[in-house]
Short mmCIF file of C-alpha atoms in Angstrom, two decimals:
data_model
loop_
_atom_site.label_atom_id
_atom_site.label_comp_id
_atom_site.label_asym_id
_atom_site.label_seq_id
_atom_site.Cartn_x
_atom_site.Cartn_y
_atom_site.Cartn_z
CA MET A 1 17.62 21.17 -19.37
CA LYS A 2 19.56 22.41 -16.62
CA THR A 3 22.01 19.88 -14.46
CA GLU A 4 23.20 20.08 -11.03
CA HIS A 5 25.78 18.49 -9.39
CA LEU A 6 25.63 17.42 -5.79
CA LYS A 7 28.77 15.18 -4.27
CA CYS A 8 28.65 13.46 -0.81
CA ASP A 9 29.92 9.76 1.02
CA VAL A 10 26.74 7.85 0.90
CA LEU A 11 24.05 8.46 -1.11
CA CYS A 12 20.68 6.47 0.10
CA VAL A 13 18.25 6.22 -3.10
CA GLY A 14 14.86 5.61 -1.16
CA GLY A 15 14.03 7.73 2.05
CA GLY A 16 11.98 4.67 3.35
CA ILE A 17 12.33 3.32 6.43
CA GLY A 18 15.78 1.42 5.41
CA GLY A 19 16.79 4.44 3.50
CA LEU A 20 16.59 7.01 6.56
CA MET A 21 18.28 4.37 8.89
CA ALA A 22 21.30 4.13 6.84
CA ALA A 23 21.51 7.70 6.60
CA ILE A 24 21.16 8.46 10.44
CA ARG A 25 23.85 5.83 11.14
CA ALA A 26 26.36 6.75 8.50
CA ALA A 27 26.10 10.48 9.61
CA GLU A 28 26.72 9.59 12.86
CA LEU A 29 30.01 7.72 11.87
CA GLY A 30 30.99 11.58 10.10
CA ALA A 31 29.71 10.63 6.50
CA LYS A 32 28.65 13.30 4.39
CA VAL A 33 25.35 12.00 3.28
CA ILE A 34 22.26 12.78 1.13
CA VAL A 35 19.07 10.85 0.73
CA ALA A 36 17.30 10.91 -2.83
CA GLU A 37 13.67 10.57 -2.36
CA LYS A 38 11.00 10.50 -5.68
CA GLY A 39 8.45 11.49 -3.08
CA ASN A 40 8.35 13.18 0.37
CA VAL A 41 10.23 11.22 2.89
CA ILE A 42 7.72 12.60 5.65
CA HIS A 43 5.60 9.97 4.00
CA SER A 44 7.34 7.92 1.84
CA GLY A 45 7.50 4.21 1.36
CA LYS A 46 5.92 1.15 2.44
CA GLY A 47 5.97 2.57 5.70
CA GLY A 48 4.77 5.77 5.18
CA GLY A 49 1.37 5.22 6.24
CA GLY A 50 2.00 3.20 9.15
CA CYS A 51 2.95 -0.04 10.78
CA ASP A 52 1.76 -1.84 13.86
CA HIS A 53 3.93 -5.01 13.82
CA TYR A 54 7.71 -5.51 13.77
CA LEU A 55 9.13 -8.97 13.86
CA CYS A 56 11.71 -8.83 17.35
CA TYR A 57 13.21 -10.96 19.21
CA ILE A 58 13.41 -10.29 23.15
CA PRO A 59 15.18 -12.55 25.37
CA GLU A 60 13.33 -11.42 28.25
CA VAL A 61 9.83 -12.62 26.45
CA HIS A 62 10.71 -15.10 24.55
CA GLY A 63 13.78 -16.81 26.58
CA SER A 64 17.48 -17.02 25.41
CA ASP A 65 17.45 -19.49 22.94
CA MET A 66 17.28 -17.38 19.94
CA ASP A 67 17.20 -20.39 17.76
CA ALA A 68 14.46 -21.88 18.51
CA TYR A 69 12.50 -18.17 17.98
CA ILE A 70 14.32 -18.37 14.59
CA GLU A 71 12.70 -21.83 14.01
CA GLU A 72 9.23 -21.08 14.96
CA MET A 73 9.12 -17.72 13.09
CA LEU A 74 10.05 -19.55 9.62
CA GLN A 75 6.97 -21.29 10.03
CA THR A 76 5.02 -18.24 9.41
CA GLN A 77 4.77 -15.88 6.40
CA GLN A 78 8.08 -14.75 7.46
CA ALA A 79 9.40 -18.14 5.99
CA MET A 80 8.66 -16.38 2.58
CA ASN A 81 10.72 -13.16 3.64
CA PHE A 82 13.84 -15.30 4.64
CA GLN A 83 13.68 -17.28 1.79
CA ASN A 84 17.36 -18.57 0.67
CA LEU A 85 18.81 -15.87 2.94
CA GLY A 86 20.66 -18.22 4.43
CA MET A 87 20.89 -18.73 8.37
CA LYS A 88 24.16 -16.07 8.74
CA ARG A 89 21.77 -13.62 7.59
CA ILE A 90 18.72 -14.46 9.52
CA ARG A 91 20.74 -14.51 12.56
CA THR A 92 22.41 -11.01 12.04
CA HIS A 93 18.74 -9.76 11.58
CA ILE A 94 17.39 -10.85 14.58
CA ALA A 95 19.75 -10.43 17.03
CA ASN A 96 19.80 -6.81 16.39
CA THR A 97 15.65 -6.54 16.72
CA PHE A 98 15.69 -5.45 20.09
CA ASP A 99 18.52 -2.84 19.95
CA ILE A 100 16.65 -0.89 16.75
CA ILE A 101 13.73 -1.16 18.78
CA LYS A 102 14.83 0.31 22.00
CA LEU A 103 16.27 3.29 19.84
CA TRP A 104 13.08 3.74 18.48
CA ASP A 105 11.31 4.07 21.86
CA SER A 106 14.11 6.75 22.85
CA TRP A 107 13.58 8.88 19.63
CA GLY A 108 9.45 8.51 20.38
CA ILE A 109 8.61 5.44 18.47
CA PRO A 110 6.21 3.91 21.33
CA THR A 111 7.40 0.14 21.33
CA LYS A 112 5.57 -0.77 24.55
CA GLN A 113 1.95 -1.09 25.35
CA ASN A 114 0.85 -0.25 29.32
CA GLY A 115 4.98 -0.25 30.13
CA LYS A 116 5.17 -3.86 28.76
CA TYR A 117 6.27 -5.57 24.95
CA TYR A 118 3.28 -6.92 23.74
CA PHE A 119 3.59 -9.32 20.79
CA ALA A 120 0.34 -10.37 18.95
CA GLY A 121 -0.94 -11.50 15.21
CA HIS A 122 0.90 -13.75 12.63
CA ALA A 123 1.10 -16.76 15.17
CA PHE A 124 -0.16 -20.36 15.50
CA PRO A 125 -2.06 -20.78 18.83
CA GLY A 126 0.47 -22.03 21.59
CA GLY A 127 3.35 -21.20 19.66
CA TYR A 128 5.98 -17.95 19.51
CA ARG A 129 4.22 -14.68 18.86
CA CYS A 130 7.09 -13.09 17.11
CA LEU A 131 5.65 -9.91 16.25
CA LEU A 132 5.71 -6.82 18.83
CA LYS A 133 2.88 -4.28 18.46
CA TYR A 134 4.07 -0.72 18.03
CA GLU A 135 2.60 2.86 17.46
CA GLY A 136 3.86 3.57 13.98
CA LEU A 137 1.63 6.07 12.49
CA ARG A 138 4.28 8.72 13.06
CA GLN A 139 7.42 6.57 12.25
CA LYS A 140 8.27 8.76 9.37
CA PRO A 141 8.51 12.14 10.74
CA ILE A 142 10.24 10.96 13.59
CA LEU A 143 13.28 9.48 11.58
CA THR A 144 13.36 12.29 9.08
CA GLU A 145 13.20 14.54 12.30
CA GLN A 146 16.51 11.89 13.74
CA ALA A 147 17.90 12.36 9.90
CA ARG A 148 18.26 16.04 9.78
CA LYS A 149 19.60 16.19 13.34
CA ARG A 150 22.54 14.96 11.91
CA LYS A 151 22.64 16.95 9.27
CA VAL A 152 21.68 14.32 6.39
CA LYS A 153 20.85 16.42 3.16
CA ILE A 154 17.37 15.29 2.28
CA VAL A 155 16.30 15.88 -1.53
CA ASN A 156 12.39 15.21 -2.21
CA ARG A 157 11.09 14.89 -5.47
CA VAL A 158 13.78 13.31 -7.21
CA MET A 159 14.08 9.81 -8.70
CA VAL A 160 17.18 8.16 -9.16
CA PHE A 161 16.88 6.32 -11.95
CA ASP A 162 20.77 4.93 -13.01
CA LEU A 163 23.29 4.15 -11.16
CA VAL A 164 27.16 5.22 -12.45
CA SER A 165 29.40 2.59 -11.88
CA ASP A 166 32.88 1.21 -13.71
CA GLY A 167 33.76 -1.72 -11.94
CA SER A 168 32.57 -0.03 -8.10
CA VAL A 169 29.80 2.51 -7.87
CA ALA A 170 30.69 6.03 -8.15
CA GLY A 171 27.33 7.76 -8.10
CA ALA A 172 23.70 8.01 -9.71
CA VAL A 173 21.47 10.06 -12.14
CA GLY A 174 18.34 11.73 -10.82
CA LEU A 175 15.63 12.93 -12.44
CA ASP A 176 13.63 15.97 -10.68
CA THR A 177 10.02 15.51 -11.07
CA ARG A 178 9.18 19.04 -10.22
CA SER A 179 11.32 21.18 -12.85
CA ASP A 180 13.40 21.06 -15.65
CA LYS A 181 16.34 19.03 -14.00
CA ILE A 182 18.82 16.32 -14.01
CA ILE A 183 20.96 15.91 -10.95
CA SER A 184 24.25 13.85 -11.15
CA PHE A 185 25.26 12.65 -7.72
CA GLU A 186 28.83 12.03 -6.93
CA ALA A 187 28.90 9.57 -3.94
CA LYS A 188 31.85 7.02 -2.90
CA SER A 189 29.08 4.68 -1.68
CA VAL A 190 25.10 3.81 -2.51
CA ILE A 191 22.68 2.43 -0.49
CA LEU A 192 19.73 0.97 -2.41
CA GLY A 193 16.55 1.37 -0.59
CA THR A 194 13.76 1.78 -3.17
CA GLY A 195 11.12 -0.89 -1.62
CA GLY A 196 9.05 -3.91 -3.08
CA THR A 197 7.73 -4.13 -6.76
CA THR A 198 4.25 -2.84 -7.91
CA ARG A 199 2.28 -2.27 -11.07
CA LEU A 200 4.12 -5.53 -12.71
CA TYR A 201 1.40 -7.32 -12.22
CA PRO A 202 -2.46 -5.91 -12.17
CA ALA A 203 -4.20 -4.31 -9.26
CA PRO A 204 -7.34 -6.13 -7.69
CA THR A 205 -9.20 -3.53 -9.43
CA PRO A 206 -7.49 -3.18 -13.22
CA GLY A 207 -8.72 0.23 -13.94
CA TRP A 208 -7.09 1.71 -10.95
CA LEU A 209 -3.21 1.03 -11.42
CA ASN A 210 -2.53 2.44 -7.90
CA ASN A 211 -5.00 0.52 -6.20
CA ASN A 212 -2.38 -1.35 -4.55
CA ALA A 213 -1.65 -2.65 -0.91
CA THR A 214 1.94 -1.03 -1.19
CA ARG A 215 2.79 2.37 -2.55
CA PRO A 216 2.34 2.34 -6.31
CA GLY A 217 5.56 4.25 -6.32
CA MET A 218 7.61 1.27 -5.82
CA THR A 219 8.38 -0.23 -9.04
CA GLY A 220 11.53 -1.79 -8.57
CA ASP A 221 14.09 0.82 -9.69
CA GLY A 222 16.54 -0.50 -6.96
CA ARG A 223 16.70 -3.95 -8.65
CA THR A 224 16.43 -3.10 -12.10
CA MET A 225 19.47 -0.02 -11.43
CA ALA A 226 21.81 -2.66 -9.75
CA PHE A 227 21.39 -5.17 -12.61
CA ARG A 228 22.41 -2.55 -15.17
CA ALA A 229 24.94 -1.79 -13.27
CA GLY A 230 26.64 -5.43 -12.73
CA ALA A 231 24.87 -6.42 -9.47
CA GLU A 232 23.58 -9.51 -9.10
CA LEU A 233 19.52 -10.58 -8.70
CA GLN A 234 18.12 -13.76 -7.20
CA ASP A 235 14.94 -15.49 -7.37
CA VAL A 236 13.33 -12.56 -9.31
CA GLU A 237 10.73 -15.26 -11.10
CA MET A 238 8.89 -15.60 -7.74
CA ARG A 239 5.75 -14.64 -7.53
CA VAL A 240 4.58 -12.81 -4.10
CA LEU A 241 0.78 -12.70 -2.77
CA HIS A 242 -0.57 -11.15 -0.43
CA VAL A 243 -3.93 -11.20 1.18
CA GLY A 244 -6.62 -8.30 2.44
CA PRO A 245 -10.02 -6.91 2.27
CA LYS A 246 -11.79 -7.42 -1.48
CA TYR A 247 -11.06 -4.37 -4.03
CA ILE A 248 -9.63 -2.02 -1.20
CA ALA A 249 -6.01 -3.09 -1.18
CA ARG A 250 -4.29 -2.67 1.97
CA PHE A 251 -1.73 -4.25 4.29
CA GLY A 252 -3.07 -5.73 7.68
CA GLN A 253 -4.10 -8.73 6.95
CA ALA A 254 -3.23 -9.83 10.89
CA THR A 255 -4.61 -6.94 12.48
CA TRP A 256 -8.26 -8.31 11.75
CA ILE A 257 -9.56 -9.81 14.65
CA GLY A 258 -11.82 -12.85 13.00
CA VAL A 259 -12.28 -16.21 11.93
CA PHE A 260 -12.01 -16.93 7.72
CA ARG A 261 -15.26 -18.59 7.07
CA ASP A 262 -16.87 -19.81 3.92
CA PRO A 263 -20.33 -18.50 2.78
CA HIS A 264 -21.63 -21.76 4.76
CA ASP A 265 -19.80 -20.14 8.04
CA ARG A 266 -17.56 -22.79 8.71
CA PRO A 267 -13.94 -21.62 9.48
CA ILE A 268 -11.32 -22.23 6.23
CA GLY A 269 -8.44 -23.23 8.80
CA PRO A 270 -8.15 -25.44 11.59
CA PHE A 271 -6.56 -22.63 13.85
CA VAL A 272 -9.27 -20.69 15.51
CA THR A 273 -13.07 -21.38 15.45
CA LYS A 274 -13.61 -17.37 17.48
CA PRO A 275 -12.19 -14.20 17.41
CA GLU A 276 -8.89 -14.35 19.27
CA ARG A 277 -6.82 -11.12 19.30
CA HIS A 278 -3.39 -12.88 20.91
CA TYR A 279 -2.90 -14.96 17.64
CA GLY A 280 -5.66 -14.29 14.76
CA ASP A 281 -6.15 -16.76 11.83
CA ILE A 282 -3.28 -17.44 10.09
CA THR A 283 -4.56 -19.65 7.78
CA PRO A 284 -3.92 -17.57 4.74
CA GLU A 285 -0.18 -17.48 5.69
CA VAL A 286 -0.19 -21.11 5.42
CA ASN A 287 -1.56 -20.51 1.94
CA LYS A 288 -1.66 -17.10 0.50
CA ALA A 289 -3.52 -18.32 -2.69
CA ILE A 290 -6.29 -19.82 -0.49
CA PHE A 291 -9.06 -17.00 -1.29
CA ALA A 292 -8.06 -16.86 -5.04
CA ASP A 293 -8.35 -21.32 -4.79
CA TYR A 294 -11.89 -20.80 -2.99
CA ALA A 295 -13.06 -18.22 -5.87
CA LYS A 296 -11.76 -20.35 -8.70
CA SER A 297 -13.38 -23.59 -7.48
CA GLY A 298 -16.82 -21.79 -6.43
CA ARG A 299 -16.65 -22.71 -2.63
CA GLY A 300 -15.98 -18.95 -2.22
CA PRO A 301 -15.99 -16.06 -1.07
CA VAL A 302 -14.26 -16.15 2.18
CA TYR A 303 -15.14 -13.42 4.77
CA MET A 304 -13.21 -12.47 7.90
CA ASP A 305 -16.12 -12.96 10.55
CA GLY A 306 -15.58 -10.74 13.54
CA ARG A 307 -19.06 -11.66 15.07
CA GLY A 308 -18.79 -12.34 18.73
CA MET A 309 -15.89 -10.41 19.12
CA SER A 310 -15.88 -8.56 22.52
CA ASP A 311 -16.18 -4.64 22.42
CA GLU A 312 -12.65 -4.23 23.95
CA ASP A 313 -11.59 -6.45 21.25
CA TYR A 314 -13.12 -4.20 18.38
CA GLU A 315 -11.83 -1.21 20.04
CA TYR A 316 -8.22 -2.95 20.15
CA MET A 317 -8.32 -3.65 16.72
CA MET A 318 -9.71 -0.49 15.23
CA HIS A 319 -6.75 1.12 17.03
CA TRP A 320 -4.17 -1.02 15.56
CA LEU A 321 -5.93 -0.72 11.87
CA VAL A 322 -5.02 3.12 12.27
CA HIS A 323 -1.50 2.64 13.10
CA GLU A 324 -0.90 -0.24 10.23
CA GLY A 325 -2.20 2.25 7.30
CA ASN A 326 -5.89 1.55 6.98
CA SER A 327 -7.65 4.48 8.31
CA SER A 328 -9.50 4.91 4.72
CA VAL A 329 -10.74 1.50 5.36
CA ILE A 330 -12.10 2.23 8.69
CA GLN A 331 -13.42 5.41 7.05
CA HIS A 332 -15.30 3.96 4.52
CA MET A 333 -16.91 1.43 6.72
CA LYS A 334 -18.12 4.41 9.04
CA ASP A 335 -19.67 6.01 6.03
CA GLU A 336 -21.33 2.83 4.61
CA GLY A 337 -22.57 1.88 8.17
CA ILE A 338 -21.03 -1.38 8.15
CA ASP A 339 -20.29 -2.74 11.93
CA TYR A 340 -17.49 -5.05 11.69
CA ARG A 341 -18.93 -7.12 14.88
CA LYS A 342 -22.18 -7.34 12.53
CA HIS A 343 -21.05 -7.92 9.14
CA PRO A 344 -18.25 -9.77 8.35
CA VAL A 345 -16.04 -8.58 5.26
CA GLU A 346 -14.96 -10.20 2.25
CA PHE A 347 -11.33 -10.61 1.97
CA MET A 348 -9.38 -11.75 -1.53
CA THR A 349 -5.76 -12.28 -2.85
CA TYR A 350 -3.51 -9.82 -4.10
CA ASP A 351 -1.11 -10.71 -6.98
CA HIS A 352 1.62 -8.44 -5.46
CA GLY A 353 4.47 -8.68 -7.37
CA CYS A 354 7.72 -10.43 -7.66
CA GLN A 355 9.72 -11.66 -5.11
CA GLY A 356 13.39 -11.29 -6.34
CA ARG A 357 16.16 -9.56 -4.51
CA ILE A 358 19.76 -8.31 -4.73
CA VAL A 359 22.14 -10.76 -3.71
CA THR A 360 23.74 -9.03 -0.69
CA ASN A 361 25.56 -10.68 2.11
CA GLU A 362 25.37 -10.39 6.28
CA LYS A 363 27.00 -6.29 5.84
CA GLY A 364 24.28 -5.27 2.96
CA GLU A 365 27.14 -5.33 0.52
CA THR A 366 26.04 -6.76 -2.86
CA SER A 367 28.23 -7.95 -5.83
CA LEU A 368 29.27 -4.53 -7.26
CA GLN A 369 31.92 -2.81 -4.96
CA GLY A 370 30.48 0.24 -3.19
CA LEU A 371 26.85 -0.50 -3.51
CA TYR A 372 24.60 -1.70 -0.81
CA ALA A 373 20.99 -2.59 -0.75
CA LEU A 374 18.14 -2.99 2.06
CA GLY A 375 14.74 -3.37 3.31
CA ASP A 376 12.38 -4.76 0.26
CA GLU A 377 15.57 -5.04 -1.65
CA LEU A 378 16.48 -8.10 0.56
CA ALA A 379 13.38 -9.07 2.21
CA ASN A 380 10.39 -7.69 3.47
CA GLY A 381 9.27 -5.88 6.45
CA ILE A 382 9.85 -2.99 8.47
CA SER A 383 11.87 -4.79 10.67
CA ASN A 384 14.36 -5.68 7.90
CA ALA A 385 14.83 -2.09 6.50
CA SER A 386 15.39 -0.59 10.09
CA VAL A 387 18.03 -3.32 10.67
CA PHE A 388 20.05 -3.74 7.72
CA GLY A 389 19.51 0.04 7.11
CA TRP A 390 21.24 0.57 10.02
CA ILE A 391 24.05 -2.03 9.36
CA CYS A 392 24.03 -0.91 5.87
CA GLY A 393 24.38 2.93 6.86
CA GLU A 394 27.41 1.80 9.39
CA ASN A 395 29.43 -0.62 6.62
CA ALA A 396 29.04 2.22 3.83
CA ALA A 397 30.56 4.93 6.40
CA ASN A 398 33.69 2.91 7.05
CA TYR A 399 33.98 2.09 3.01
CA SER A 400 33.70 5.61 1.95
CA ARG A 401 36.66 6.59 4.60
CA ASN A 402 39.23 4.61 2.09
CA ALA A 403 37.31 4.79 -1.15
CA GLY A 404 38.66 7.00 -4.44
CA THR A 405 37.18 9.66 -5.83
CA PRO A 406 34.81 8.74 -8.93
CA GLU A 407 35.73 9.53 -12.25
CA PRO A 408 33.91 12.79 -13.42
CA PRO A 409 34.20 11.78 -17.30
CA LYS A 410 32.26 8.90 -17.02
CA MET A 411 29.06 10.51 -15.21
CA ASN A 412 29.12 13.20 -17.63
CA GLU A 413 28.63 10.88 -20.41
CA MET A 414 26.08 9.25 -18.67
CA ILE A 415 24.47 12.35 -17.93
CA GLU A 416 24.37 13.37 -21.49
CA ASP A 417 22.85 9.78 -22.31
CA LYS A 418 19.82 10.38 -19.89
CA ILE A 419 19.08 14.04 -20.78
CA ARG A 420 18.84 12.45 -24.33
CA LEU A 421 16.14 10.02 -22.99
CA VAL A 422 14.43 12.40 -20.96
CA GLN A 423 13.95 14.55 -24.00
CA GLU A 424 13.07 12.65 -26.09
CA LEU A 425 10.16 11.41 -24.13
CA ARG A 426 9.02 15.27 -23.73
CA SER A 427 9.27 16.53 -27.05
CA ARG A 428 6.80 13.83 -28.12
CA ARG A 429 3.28 15.18 -28.90
CA ASP A 430 1.79 12.03 -30.39
CA GLY A 431 1.96 8.35 -28.98
CA ALA A 432 1.48 6.34 -25.75
CA ASP A 433 1.14 7.73 -22.37
CA TRP A 434 3.10 5.78 -19.52
CA ARG A 435 -0.26 4.31 -18.40
CA GLU A 436 -0.94 2.49 -21.51
CA VAL A 437 2.44 1.16 -21.60
CA ASN A 438 2.26 0.25 -17.85
CA ILE A 439 -1.11 -1.57 -18.33
CA ALA A 440 0.12 -3.54 -21.62
CA LEU A 441 2.75 -4.77 -19.81
CA GLN A 442 0.73 -5.63 -17.01
CA GLN A 443 -1.53 -7.66 -19.22
CA ILE A 444 1.39 -9.64 -21.11
CA MET A 445 2.78 -10.65 -17.07
CA GLN A 446 -0.78 -11.67 -15.93
CA ASP A 447 -1.15 -13.73 -19.23
CA HIS A 448 2.13 -15.54 -19.58
CA ALA A 449 4.06 -15.37 -16.28
CA GLY A 450 1.01 -15.09 -13.90
CA ALA A 451 -0.53 -18.29 -11.83
CA SER A 452 0.16 -21.05 -14.13
CA ARG A 453 3.34 -21.00 -16.38
CA SER A 454 4.91 -23.25 -19.39
CA GLN A 455 7.73 -22.89 -21.78
CA ALA A 456 5.08 -22.18 -24.32
CA LEU A 457 3.88 -19.27 -22.41
CA LEU A 458 7.13 -17.69 -21.30
CA GLU A 459 8.13 -17.92 -24.53
CA ALA A 460 5.41 -16.05 -26.14
CA GLY A 461 5.49 -13.64 -23.25
CA SER A 462 9.12 -12.71 -23.34
CA PHE A 463 8.28 -12.32 -27.08
CA HIS A 464 5.82 -9.85 -26.24
CA LEU A 465 7.38 -7.95 -24.01
CA SER A 466 10.49 -7.28 -26.03
CA ARG A 467 7.84 -5.70 -28.84
CA ILE A 468 6.45 -3.79 -25.99
CA LYS A 469 10.01 -2.63 -24.80
CA LYS A 470 10.56 -1.25 -28.34
CA LYS A 471 7.43 0.59 -29.02
CA ALA A 472 8.00 2.16 -25.64
CA TYR A 473 11.54 3.39 -26.22
CA GLU A 474 9.80 4.76 -29.68
CA ILE A 475 6.69 6.12 -28.75
CA MET A 476 6.05 6.59 -25.04
CA MET A 477 5.81 10.53 -24.25
CA ALA A 478 5.38 12.31 -21.22
CA GLY A 479 3.53 16.09 -21.14
CA ASN A 480 5.91 17.30 -18.01
CA GLN A 481 8.72 15.86 -15.71
CA HIS A 482 6.47 13.94 -13.00
CA GLU A 483 5.03 11.88 -16.10
CA VAL A 484 8.64 11.62 -17.07
CA GLY A 485 9.69 9.91 -13.55
CA ARG A 486 6.19 7.62 -14.42
CA CYS A 487 7.98 6.94 -17.92
CA LEU A 488 11.02 5.93 -16.39
CA GLU A 489 9.00 3.56 -13.62
CA VAL A 490 7.20 1.89 -16.26
CA LEU A 491 10.87 1.09 -18.34
CA ASN A 492 12.16 -0.16 -15.29
CA LEU A 493 9.15 -2.57 -14.71
CA VAL A 494 9.90 -3.88 -18.04
CA ASP A 495 13.40 -4.41 -17.79
CA LEU A 496 12.30 -6.04 -14.50
CA GLY A 497 9.49 -8.22 -16.37
CA GLU A 498 12.68 -9.33 -18.71
CA LEU A 499 14.23 -10.67 -16.03
CA VAL A 500 11.25 -12.68 -14.88
CA PHE A 501 10.65 -14.30 -17.88
CA LEU A 502 14.42 -15.21 -18.07
CA GLY A 503 14.29 -16.75 -14.73
CA ALA A 504 11.05 -18.60 -14.98
CA MET A 505 11.87 -20.40 -18.25
CA ASP A 506 15.08 -21.43 -16.37
CA ARG A 507 13.43 -22.80 -13.35
CA LYS A 508 12.38 -25.89 -14.65
CA GLU A 509 10.01 -26.86 -11.51
CA SER A 510 7.48 -25.54 -9.35
CA ARG A 511 8.16 -24.27 -5.92
CA GLY A 512 5.45 -21.93 -4.22
CA ASN A 513 3.60 -19.61 -6.34
CA HIS A 514 5.74 -20.27 -9.40
CA VAL A 515 3.48 -22.84 -10.97
CA ARG A 516 5.26 -24.50 -14.15
CA VAL A 517 2.39 -26.61 -15.64
CA ASP A 518 4.83 -28.35 -17.94
CA TYR A 519 7.20 -29.00 -14.43
CA PRO A 520 4.72 -29.92 -11.74
CA LEU A 521 7.50 -31.47 -9.44
CA THR A 522 9.39 -29.26 -6.75
CA ASN A 523 12.88 -30.60 -7.51
CA PRO A 524 14.50 -31.13 -4.13
CA ARG A 525 17.91 -31.03 -5.63
CA PHE A 526 16.90 -26.89 -5.66
CA ASN A 527 15.83 -27.11 -1.91
CA LYS A 528 19.13 -25.46 -0.66
CA LYS A 529 20.22 -23.04 -3.83
CA VAL A 530 18.86 -19.63 -5.14
CA HIS A 531 18.49 -18.89 -8.80
CA VAL A 532 20.63 -16.05 -9.83
CA VAL A 533 20.64 -13.84 -12.52
CA LYS A 534 23.69 -11.74 -13.55
CA LYS A 535 25.22 -10.47 -16.66
CA VAL A 536 27.23 -12.19 -18.40
CA ASP A 537 29.12 -10.32 -21.69
CA GLY A 538 26.69 -7.82 -21.28
CA LYS A 539 23.39 -10.04 -21.34
CA ALA A 540 21.19 -11.81 -18.76
CA ALA A 541 22.05 -15.14 -17.83
CA ALA A 542 20.81 -17.42 -14.93
CA GLU A 543 22.69 -19.81 -12.95
CA TRP A 544 21.86 -21.73 -9.38
CA ARG A 545 23.85 -21.42 -6.54
CA ASP A 546 24.26 -22.73 -3.09
CA ILE A 547 22.84 -20.58 -0.24
CA SER A 548 25.06 -19.13 1.69
CA LYS A 549 25.56 -20.44 5.12
#
């Protein structure tokens, strides 16, 4: 197998919104930057299909009291995104949002409607509207162009699957998924922006592994690489739920204009009684599991009902659904003759994965020197990715000016080890492919660490997962480099699953979507703490820690 060696000051792992923003900023400050992306940066990441809303504080719109804006914002689903991050991190994020929006507008990403900033959706009637509507359909090509203008080297179709570290980060190892080649990246600093976690739990349609609201290639790689290298993770056992059209998993719940109703035409929430474009129906953001609860209790289905909306609101909604990446949903409705103004659309709850994030400070620094993290590695959302991309790019570039040269022998030893793993996967002619292992993993996670958890279930699941992991390394096979990449994703997911079981067993309480039937109460002593997993003497361990101020 061929090897290639690339050298840089800043390596951005993942070419999503955050990775590209980090690369642009670091390059502006004179750093030599490489972006390694397992797909193609033009359309990779959660924002690759577009986005129509951006969490943004604009004083001329919201007033001069940023803390009042934050207080209102934390009553919406954004509370989950910012949970346990501390006010210093939250203020750093919100204070920088308007600067990024102005920057994006200057680059050609439209952020104004008829010359004005317009906010809508994800809001309680009468409260602050915190989400700016913007036309994000072409955001990735535009950001890619900006990165190339600054001489950023973009390496597509390369999956970085492990970090090189020895007290501080020294680089990474990547797999070329289109040719028989391993790439070693020698870097003074590394920025992780590999997105959220999907494929850990079953999709809404279990037979279709890739039917997820987020991208199927976002498999928690950054979290597991960071942990193996010595960085800390937090709240990894917490489940994340999302809602959307039944069986066609998509983001954009707040883009739909309508009222969530039960089969008897009754609104399931108290917030709206007729279609309303400015606020939307925020009911599922109060309880993301509400559609699943209705289904289990026999009170469902639940429908998004747009009957009674004006033609102007209908055209408005369709326009924004395109920018939110829902073109396929619109086309399906057109093909099937579904007129949303006449036919309500059934919605459901999606089990989106685990919320766990890499422990960082307001500078994007992790507990491992030279390693930074951004985007869904920290908190969900395009706004977070872009702001902390910019912040991480700046801090990583500054750090790299004084960082020493990585030690080649450590990297060479690791590369040889990774080549052996790849060759083992490619050489087998009999065994299980990545799909079989992934489905087995999903079954264990759903049955033992799903909606209801207990010590007995978690212990059993942890045992089964350890057996799956052993077998995966022994019998999993790949017919080509692309399948090797899928195998490596599954191995990362298995590692993440182990940490979920560890965290869930140690968290002896119920909180949010983590429901322990043997510990049904929420422990108030944990209200201002984060649950951290880290390596102690080479083994994973959990501990409680105060939230940073």
